[in-house]
């Protein structure tokens, strides 16, 4: 199954959002 | 790696089609700038921003697939609601209600559907209908209690 292609840089995500008109879903996570 | 609800194909498809998915790692020993900017105190914390970066919806804690999808839909509706696109917001809240009737976020969608309906039509019966739906379908939810003042509106 394909995996979600996550953006990891906030500014890059906003740039993609501005270009696409899509909202941003941001997951704050902890690797522990 | 995608685990939990992210391993659900429906979630993956919805996230990639409707959103720009962004993951931000939290480091408790030395909080990141994004943690400080958004006041993150626990993980997971999920935010929905509009395409300009303004936050419209937030929830904290693990959620299974159906709850996550409902929160995503609710967040989309709240972007429309907050930017005064009430007819579109109503359609979006109704979609959440229809697709995720048992999700935790759905009573809020019912409440906001009533409010958006009232703001769109100026008919207070929209608020009373939201109260009636919440009382009948989600009587234990906080949103049913929040709608209680609307019980006095004549139908």
Coordinates of N, CA and C in Angstrom, one line a residue:
Chain A
X1 N 0.8 -1.2 0.0 CA 0.0 0.0 0.0 C 0.9 1.3 0.0
X2 N 0.5 2.3 -0.7 CA 1.2 3.5 -0.8 C 1.2 4.2 0.6
X3 N 2.3 4.9 0.9 CA 2.3 5.7 2.1 C 2.0 7.2 1.9
X4 N 1.6 7.8 2.9 CA 1.4 9.3 2.8 C 2.7 10.0 2.5
X5 N 2.7 10.9 1.6 CA 3.9 11.7 1.3 C 3.8 12.9 2.1
X6 N 4.5 12.9 3.3 CA 4.4 14.0 4.2 C 5.4 15.1 3.8
X7 N 5.0 16.3 3.9 CA 5.9 17.5 3.9 C 6.5 17.6 5.3
X8 N 7.7 18.0 5.5 CA 8.3 18.1 6.8 C 8.7 19.6 7.1
X9 N 8.6 20.4 6.1 CA 9.0 21.8 6.3 C 7.7 22.7 6.3
X10 N 7.5 23.5 7.3 CA 6.3 24.3 7.4 C 6.1 25.2 6.2
X11 N 7.2 26.0 5.9 CA 7.2 27.0 4.9 C 6.9 26.3 3.5
X12 N 7.5 25.1 3.3 CA 7.3 24.4 2.0 C 5.9 24.0 1.9
X13 N 5.3 23.5 3.1 CA 3.9 23.1 3.0 C 3.0 24.3 2.7
X14 N 3.3 25.4 3.3 CA 2.5 26.6 3.0 C 2.6 27.0 1.6
X15 N 3.8 26.9 1.0 CA 4.0 27.3 -0.4 C 3.1 26.3 -1.3
X16 N 3.2 25.0 -1.0 CA 2.3 24.1 -1.7 C 0.8 24.4 -1.5
X17 N 0.5 24.8 -0.3 CA -0.9 25.2 0.0 C -1.4 26.4 -0.8
X18 N -0.5 27.4 -0.9 CA -0.8 28.6 -1.6 C -1.0 28.3 -3.1
X19 N -0.1 27.5 -3.6 CA -0.2 27.1 -5.0 C -1.4 26.3 -5.4
X20 N -1.8 25.4 -4.5 CA -2.9 24.4 -4.8 C -4.2 24.9 -4.3
X21 N -4.2 25.8 -3.3 CA -5.5 26.2 -2.7 C -5.9 25.3 -1.6
X22 N -5.2 24.2 -1.3 CA -5.6 23.2 -0.3 C -5.2 23.7 1.1
X23 N -5.9 23.2 2.1 CA -5.5 23.5 3.4 C -4.4 22.6 3.8
X24 N -3.8 22.9 5.0 CA -2.6 22.1 5.5 C -3.1 21.4 6.7
X25 N -2.8 20.1 6.7 CA -3.1 19.2 7.9 C -1.7 19.0 8.5
X26 N -1.5 19.5 9.8 CA -0.2 19.4 10.5 C -0.4 18.5 11.7
X27 N 0.5 17.5 11.7 CA 0.6 16.5 12.8 C 1.8 16.8 13.6
X28 N 1.7 17.2 14.8 CA 2.8 17.3 15.7 C 3.0 16.0 16.4
X29 N 4.1 15.4 16.2 CA 4.3 14.0 16.7 C 5.6 13.9 17.5
X30 N 5.7 12.8 18.2 CA 6.9 12.5 19.1 C 7.3 11.1 18.8
X31 N 8.6 11.0 18.5 CA 9.2 9.7 18.1 C 9.7 9.1 19.4
X32 N 8.9 8.5 20.2 CA 9.3 7.9 21.5 C 8.5 6.8 21.9
Chain B
X1 N 7.3 6.2 8.7 CA 6.4 5.1 8.5 C 4.9 5.5 8.9
X2 N 4.0 5.1 8.1 CA 2.6 5.4 8.4 C 2.0 4.3 9.3
X3 N 1.5 4.6 10.5 CA 0.9 3.7 11.4 C -0.4 4.2 11.8
X4 N -1.2 3.4 12.6 CA -2.5 3.8 13.1 C -3.4 4.2 11.9
X5 N -4.1 5.3 12.1 CA -5.1 5.7 11.0 C -4.4 6.0 9.7
X6 N -3.1 6.3 9.7 CA -2.4 6.7 8.5 C -2.2 5.4 7.6
X7 N -2.3 4.2 8.2 CA -2.2 3.0 7.4 C -3.5 2.7 6.7
X8 N -4.5 3.4 7.0 CA -5.8 3.2 6.3 C -5.8 3.9 4.9
X9 N -6.1 3.2 3.9 CA -6.0 3.7 2.6 C -7.0 4.9 2.4
X10 N -8.2 4.8 3.0 CA -9.1 5.9 2.9 C -8.5 7.2 3.5
X11 N -7.8 7.1 4.6 CA -7.2 8.3 5.2 C -6.1 8.8 4.3
X12 N -5.3 7.9 3.8 CA -4.2 8.4 2.9 C -4.7 9.1 1.7
X13 N -5.7 8.5 1.1 CA -6.3 9.1 -0.1 C -6.9 10.5 0.2
X14 N -7.7 10.6 1.3 CA -8.3 11.8 1.6 C -7.3 12.9 1.9
X15 N -6.3 12.5 2.7 CA -5.3 13.5 3.1 C -4.5 14.0 1.9
X16 N -4.2 13.1 1.0 CA -3.4 13.6 -0.1 C -4.2 14.3 -1.2
X17 N -5.5 14.0 -1.3 CA -6.3 14.7 -2.3 C -6.8 16.0 -1.8
X18 N -7.1 16.1 -0.5 CA -7.7 17.3 0.0 C -6.8 18.3 0.8
X19 N -5.6 17.8 1.2 CA -4.8 18.6 2.1 C -3.3 18.5 1.6
X20 N -2.5 19.4 2.2 CA -1.1 19.3 2.1 C -0.7 18.7 3.5
X21 N -0.3 17.4 3.5 CA 0.0 16.7 4.8 C 1.4 17.1 5.3
X22 N 1.5 17.6 6.5 CA 2.7 18.1 7.1 C 2.9 17.4 8.5
X23 N 4.1 16.8 8.7 CA 4.4 16.3 10.0 C 5.6 17.1 10.6
X24 N 5.4 17.4 11.9 CA 6.4 18.2 12.6 C 6.8 17.5 13.9
X25 N 8.0 17.1 13.9 CA 8.6 16.4 15.0 C 8.7 17.3 16.3
X26 N 8.3 16.7 17.4 CA 8.4 17.5 18.7 C 9.6 16.9 19.5
X27 N 10.3 17.9 20.0 CA 11.5 17.5 20.9 C 11.2 18.2 22.2
X28 N 10.9 17.4 23.2 CA 10.5 18.1 24.5 C 11.7 18.7 25.2
X29 N 12.9 18.1 25.1 CA 14.0 18.7 25.8 C 14.4 20.1 25.3
X30 N 14.1 20.3 24.0 CA 14.4 21.6 23.3 C 13.3 21.9 22.3
X31 N 12.2 22.5 22.8 CA 11.1 22.7 21.9 C 11.4 23.5 20.6
X32 N 10.9 23.0 19.5 CA 11.2 23.6 18.2 C 10.4 24.9 18.1
X33 N 10.8 25.7 17.1 CA 10.1 27.0 16.9 C 8.7 26.8 16.6
X34 N 8.4 25.7 15.8 CA 6.9 25.5 15.5 C 6.2 25.1 16.8
X35 N 6.8 24.3 17.7 CA 6.1 23.9 18.9 C 5.8 25.2 19.7
X36 N 6.7 26.1 19.8 CA 6.5 27.3 20.5 C 5.5 28.2 19.8
X37 N 5.6 28.3 18.5 CA 4.7 29.2 17.7 C 3.2 28.7 17.9
X38 N 3.0 27.4 18.0 CA 1.6 26.9 18.1 C 1.3 26.4 19.5
X39 N 2.1 26.6 20.4 CA 1.8 26.2 21.8 C 1.6 24.8 22.0
X40 N 2.4 23.9 21.4 CA 2.2 22.5 21.5 C 2.7 22.0 22.8
X41 N 1.8 21.3 23.6 CA 2.2 20.8 24.9 C 2.0 19.3 25.0
X42 N 1.5 18.7 24.0 CA 1.3 17.2 24.0 C 1.2 16.7 22.6
X43 N 1.6 15.4 22.5 CA 1.4 14.8 21.1 C 0.5 13.6 21.2
X44 N -0.1 13.2 20.1 CA -0.2 14.0 18.9 C -1.1 15.2 19.1
X45 N -0.7 16.3 18.5 CA -1.6 17.5 18.3 C -1.8 17.7 16.8
X46 N -3.0 17.9 16.4 CA -3.3 18.0 15.0 C -3.9 19.4 14.7
X47 N -3.4 20.1 13.7 CA -3.9 21.4 13.3 C -4.4 21.4 11.9
X48 N -5.4 22.1 11.6 CA -5.9 22.4 10.2 C -5.7 23.8 9.9
X49 N -4.9 24.2 9.0 CA -4.6 25.6 8.6 C -5.3 25.8 7.2
X50 N -5.7 27.0 6.9 CA -6.1 27.3 5.6 C -4.9 27.5 4.7
X51 N -5.1 27.8 3.4 CA -3.9 27.8 2.5 C -3.0 29.0 2.7
X52 N -3.5 29.9 3.6 CA -2.6 31.0 4.0 C -1.9 30.8 5.3
X53 N -2.1 29.6 5.9 CA -1.4 29.3 7.1 C -2.1 29.6 8.4
X54 N -3.4 30.1 8.3 CA -4.1 30.4 9.5 C -4.8 29.2 10.1
X55 N -4.6 29.0 11.4 CA -5.2 27.8 12.1 C -6.7 28.0 12.2
X56 N -7.5 26.9 11.9 CA -8.9 26.9 12.1 C -9.4 25.8 12.9
X57 N -8.7 24.7 13.1 CA -9.1 23.6 13.9 C -8.0 22.9 14.5
X58 N -8.2 22.4 15.7 CA -7.1 21.7 16.5 C -7.7 20.6 17.3
X59 N -7.0 19.5 17.4 CA -7.5 18.4 18.3 C -6.2 17.7 18.8
X60 N -6.3 17.1 20.0 CA -5.2 16.5 20.7 C -5.5 15.1 21.0
X61 N -4.6 14.2 20.8 CA -4.7 12.8 21.2 C -5.0 11.9 20.0
X62 N -4.7 10.6 20.2 CA -4.9 9.6 19.2 C -6.3 9.5 18.7
X63 N -6.6 9.4 17.4 CA -7.9 9.2 16.9 C -7.9 8.1 15.9
X64 N -8.9 7.2 15.9 CA -9.0 6.2 14.9 C -9.4 6.8 13.6
X65 N -9.4 6.0 12.5 CA -9.6 6.5 11.1 C -10.9 7.3 11.0
X66 N -12.0 6.8 11.4 CA -13.3 7.5 11.2 C -13.3 8.8 11.9
X67 N -12.8 8.8 13.1 CA -12.7 10.1 13.9 C -11.8 11.1 13.2
X68 N -10.7 10.6 12.7 CA -9.7 11.5 12.0 C -10.4 12.1 10.7
X69 N -11.0 11.2 10.0 CA -11.7 11.7 8.7 C -12.7 12.8 9.1
X70 N -13.5 12.5 10.1 CA -14.5 13.5 10.5 C -13.8 14.8 11.0
X71 N -12.7 14.8 11.7 CA -12.0 16.0 12.1 C -11.5 16.7 10.9
X72 N -11.0 16.0 9.9 CA -10.5 16.6 8.7 C -11.6 17.4 8.0
X73 N -12.8 16.7 7.8 CA -13.9 17.3 7.2 C -14.4 18.5 8.0
X74 N -14.4 18.4 9.3 CA -14.9 19.5 10.2 C -13.9 20.7 10.0
X75 N -12.6 20.4 9.9 CA -11.6 21.5 9.7 C -11.9 22.2 8.4
X76 N -12.2 21.4 7.4 CA -12.5 22.1 6.1 C -13.7 22.9 6.2
X77 N -14.7 22.4 6.9 CA -15.9 23.2 7.1 C -15.7 24.5 7.9
X78 N -14.8 24.4 8.9 CA -14.5 25.6 9.7 C -13.8 26.6 9.0
X79 N -12.9 26.2 8.0 CA -12.3 27.2 7.2 C -13.3 28.0 6.4
X80 N -14.3 27.3 5.8 CA -15.4 28.0 5.1 C -16.2 28.9 6.0
X81 N -16.5 28.3 7.2 CA -17.4 29.1 8.2 C -16.6 30.3 8.6
X82 N -15.4 30.2 8.9 CA -14.6 31.3 9.5 C -14.4 32.4 8.4
X83 N -14.5 32.0 7.1 CA -14.3 33.0 6.1 C -15.7 33.4 5.4
X84 N -16.7 33.2 6.2 CA -18.1 33.6 5.8 C -18.6 33.0 4.5
X85 N -18.2 31.8 4.2 CA -18.7 31.1 3.0 C -19.7 30.1 3.6
X86 N -20.9 30.6 4.0 CA -21.8 29.8 4.8 C -22.5 28.7 4.0
X87 N -22.9 29.0 2.8 CA -23.5 27.9 2.0 C -22.6 26.7 1.8
X88 N -21.3 27.0 1.5 CA -20.3 26.0 1.3 C -20.0 25.3 2.6
X89 N -20.0 26.1 3.7 CA -19.7 25.5 5.0 C -20.8 24.5 5.4
X90 N -22.1 24.9 5.1 CA -23.2 24.0 5.4 C -23.1 22.7 4.7
X91 N -22.7 22.8 3.4 CA -22.6 21.5 2.6 C -21.5 20.7 3.2
X92 N -20.4 21.3 3.6 CA -19.3 20.5 4.2 C -19.6 19.9 5.5
X93 N -20.3 20.7 6.4 CA -20.7 20.1 7.7 C -21.7 18.9 7.4
X94 N -22.6 19.1 6.5 CA -23.6 18.0 6.2 C -22.8 16.7 5.7
X95 N -21.8 17.0 4.9 CA -21.0 15.8 4.4 C -20.4 15.0 5.6
X96 N -19.8 15.8 6.6 CA -19.3 15.1 7.8 C -20.3 14.3 8.5
X97 N -21.5 14.9 8.6 CA -22.6 14.2 9.3 C -23.0 13.0 8.6
X98 N -23.1 13.1 7.3 CA -23.6 11.9 6.5 C -22.6 10.8 6.4
X99 N -21.3 11.2 6.3 CA -20.2 10.2 6.1 C -19.7 9.6 7.5
X100 N -19.9 10.4 8.5 CA -19.2 9.9 9.8 C -20.2 10.1 11.0
X101 N -21.4 9.5 10.9 CA -22.4 9.7 11.9 C -22.0 9.4 13.3
X102 N -21.0 8.4 13.5 CA -20.6 8.0 14.8 C -19.3 8.5 15.3
X103 N -18.8 9.5 14.6 CA -17.5 10.0 14.9 C -17.6 11.1 16.0
X104 N -16.5 11.2 16.8 CA -16.6 12.1 17.9 C -16.7 13.6 17.5
X105 N -16.3 14.0 16.4 CA -16.3 15.4 15.9 C -17.7 15.7 15.3
X106 N -18.5 14.8 15.1 CA -19.8 15.0 14.3 C -20.8 15.9 15.1
X107 N -21.0 15.8 16.4 CA -21.9 16.7 17.1 C -21.5 18.2 16.9
X108 N -20.2 18.5 16.8 CA -19.8 19.9 16.5 C -20.2 20.3 15.1
X109 N -20.2 19.3 14.2 CA -20.6 19.6 12.8 C -22.1 19.9 12.8
X110 N -22.9 19.2 13.6 CA -24.3 19.4 13.6 C -24.6 20.8 14.2
X111 N -23.9 21.2 15.2 CA -24.0 22.5 15.8 C -23.7 23.6 14.8
X112 N -22.5 23.4 14.2 CA -22.1 24.5 13.3 C -22.9 24.5 12.0
X113 N -23.5 23.4 11.6 CA -24.5 23.4 10.5 C -25.6 24.3 10.8
X114 N -26.1 24.2 12.1 CA -27.2 25.1 12.5 C -26.8 26.5 12.5
X115 N -25.7 26.8 13.0 CA -25.2 28.2 13.1 C -25.0 28.8 11.7
X116 N -24.3 28.0 10.8 CA -24.1 28.4 9.4 C -25.4 28.6 8.7
X117 N -26.3 27.7 9.0 CA -27.7 27.8 8.3 C -28.4 29.1 8.7
X118 N -28.3 29.4 10.0 CA -28.9 30.6 10.5 C -28.2 31.9 9.9
X119 N -26.9 31.9 9.9 CA -26.2 33.0 9.3 C -26.4 33.2 7.8
X120 N -26.7 32.0 7.1 CA -26.9 32.1 5.7 C -28.3 32.5 5.4
X121 N -29.3 32.0 6.2 CA -30.7 32.3 5.8 C -31.4 33.3 6.7
X122 N -30.8 33.6 7.9 CA -31.4 34.5 8.9 C -32.6 33.8 9.5
X123 N -32.8 32.5 9.3 CA -34.0 31.9 9.9 C -33.5 31.1 11.2
X124 N -34.0 31.6 12.3 CA -33.6 30.9 13.6 C -34.0 29.5 13.7
X125 N -35.0 29.1 12.9 CA -35.3 27.6 12.9 C -34.2 26.7 12.6
X126 N -33.2 27.2 11.9 CA -31.9 26.4 11.6 C -31.3 26.0 13.0
X127 N -31.3 27.0 13.9 CA -30.7 26.7 15.2 C -31.5 25.7 16.0
X128 N -32.8 25.8 15.9 CA -33.7 24.9 16.6 C -33.6 23.5 16.0
X129 N -33.4 23.4 14.7 CA -33.2 22.1 14.1 C -31.9 21.4 14.5
X130 N -30.9 22.3 14.7 CA -29.6 21.7 15.2 C -29.8 21.2 16.6
X131 N -30.5 21.9 17.4 CA -30.8 21.5 18.8 C -31.6 20.1 18.8
X132 N -32.6 20.1 17.9 CA -33.4 18.8 17.9 C -32.6 17.6 17.4
X133 N -31.7 17.8 16.4 CA -30.8 16.7 16.0 C -29.9 16.3 17.1
X134 N -29.3 17.3 17.7 CA -28.3 17.0 18.8 C -29.0 16.2 19.9
X135 N -30.2 16.7 20.3 CA -30.9 16.1 21.4 C -31.3 14.6 21.1
X136 N -31.7 14.5 19.8 CA -32.2 13.1 19.4 C -31.0 12.2 19.1
X137 N -29.9 12.7 18.5 CA -28.9 11.8 18.0 C -27.7 11.7 18.9
X138 N -27.3 12.9 19.5 CA -26.1 13.0 20.4 C -26.5 13.6 21.7
X139 N -27.4 13.0 22.4 CA -27.9 13.7 23.7 C -26.8 13.8 24.7
X140 N -25.8 13.0 24.7 CA -24.8 13.1 25.8 C -23.6 14.0 25.4
X141 N -23.7 14.6 24.2 CA -22.5 15.4 23.8 C -22.6 16.8 24.4
X142 N -21.5 17.4 24.6 CA -21.4 18.8 25.0 C -22.1 19.7 24.1
X143 N -22.1 19.4 22.8 CA -22.7 20.2 21.8 C -24.2 20.2 21.9
X144 N -24.8 19.2 22.4 CA -26.3 19.2 22.7 C -26.6 20.2 23.8
X145 N -25.7 20.2 24.8 CA -25.9 21.2 25.9 C -25.7 22.6 25.4
X146 N -24.7 22.8 24.6 CA -24.4 24.1 24.0 C -25.6 24.7 23.2
X147 N -26.3 23.7 22.6 CA -27.5 24.1 21.8 C -28.7 24.3 22.6
X148 N -28.7 24.0 23.9 CA -29.9 24.0 24.7 C -30.7 25.3 24.6
X149 N -30.0 26.5 24.6 CA -30.8 27.8 24.5 C -31.7 27.8 23.2
X150 N -31.3 27.1 22.2 CA -32.1 27.1 20.9 C -33.4 26.3 21.1
X151 N -33.6 25.6 22.2 CA -34.8 24.8 22.4 C -36.1 25.7 22.5
X152 N -35.8 27.0 22.8 CA -36.9 27.9 23.0 C -37.4 28.5 21.7
X153 N -36.6 28.3 20.6 CA -37.0 28.9 19.3 C -38.2 28.1 18.7
X154 N -39.3 28.8 18.4 CA -40.4 28.0 17.8 C -40.1 27.5 16.4
X155 N -40.6 26.3 16.2 CA -40.4 25.6 14.8 C -41.5 26.0 13.9

